[in-house]
């Protein structure tokens, strides 16, 4: 795997945590024309499960506009220089 340096260091979104983020918490979103990831925050190794649970709560309360679809929230491995669409999704557990 290619090693690259982050231009900036993404941090975990959990309150009072200043650890480096390892995962993006996101759900695949589409409006029928374009697809992207709806971002629910970033998580370090220690907070990935709690951040995922929090995002799943937010996801349930989300109101979608007509034509919009959103998939289940999951964890995506952050990788420097990669677009959202290229991030690897961790298997759901
Ligand atoms: Zn954290």
CSV table of N, CA, C and O and ligand atoms in Angstrom, one decimal, residues 12-14 17-20 43-47, ligand 1:
chain,number,residue,atom,x,y,z
A,12,UNK,N,-10.4,13.0,15.2
A,12,UNK,CA,-11.6,12.3,15.7
A,12,UNK,C,-12.7,13.3,16.1
A,12,UNK,O,-12.4,14.4,16.7
A,13,UNK,N,-13.9,13.0,15.7
A,13,UNK,CA,-15.1,13.9,16.0
A,13,UNK,C,-15.6,13.8,17.4
A,13,UNK,O,-16.5,14.5,17.8
A,14,UNK,N,-15.2,12.7,18.1
A,14,UNK,CA,-15.8,12.5,19.5
A,14,UNK,C,-15.4,13.7,20.4
A,14,UNK,O,-14.3,14.2,20.3
A,17,UNK,N,-11.9,14.3,22.4
A,17,UNK,CA,-10.9,13.4,21.9
A,17,UNK,C,-10.0,14.2,20.9
A,17,UNK,O,-10.5,14.8,20.0
A,18,UNK,N,-8.7,14.1,21.1
A,18,UNK,CA,-7.8,14.8,20.1
A,18,UNK,C,-6.9,13.8,19.4
A,18,UNK,O,-5.8,14.1,18.9
A,19,UNK,N,-7.4,12.6,19.3
A,19,UNK,CA,-6.7,11.6,18.5
A,19,UNK,C,-6.9,11.8,17.0
A,19,UNK,O,-7.8,12.3,16.6
A,20,UNK,N,-5.9,11.3,16.3
A,20,UNK,CA,-6.0,11.3,14.8
A,20,UNK,C,-7.1,10.4,14.4
A,20,UNK,O,-7.3,9.3,14.9
A,43,UNK,N,-13.6,9.3,13.1
A,43,UNK,CA,-13.4,8.5,14.3
A,43,UNK,C,-12.0,8.0,14.4
A,43,UNK,O,-11.4,7.6,13.4
A,44,UNK,N,-11.5,8.0,15.6
A,44,UNK,CA,-10.2,7.3,15.9
A,44,UNK,C,-10.5,5.8,16.2
A,44,UNK,O,-11.7,5.4,16.2
A,45,UNK,N,-9.5,5.0,16.4
A,45,UNK,CA,-9.7,3.6,16.6
A,45,UNK,C,-10.6,3.4,17.9
A,45,UNK,O,-11.5,2.5,17.9
A,46,UNK,N,-10.4,4.2,18.9
A,46,UNK,CA,-11.1,4.0,20.2
A,46,UNK,C,-12.6,4.4,20.1
A,46,UNK,O,-13.4,3.8,20.8
A,47,UNK,N,-12.9,5.3,19.2
A,47,UNK,CA,-14.3,5.8,19.1
A,47,UNK,C,-15.1,5.4,17.9
A,47,UNK,O,-16.1,5.9,17.6
B,1,LIG,ZN1,-11.5,9.5,19.4
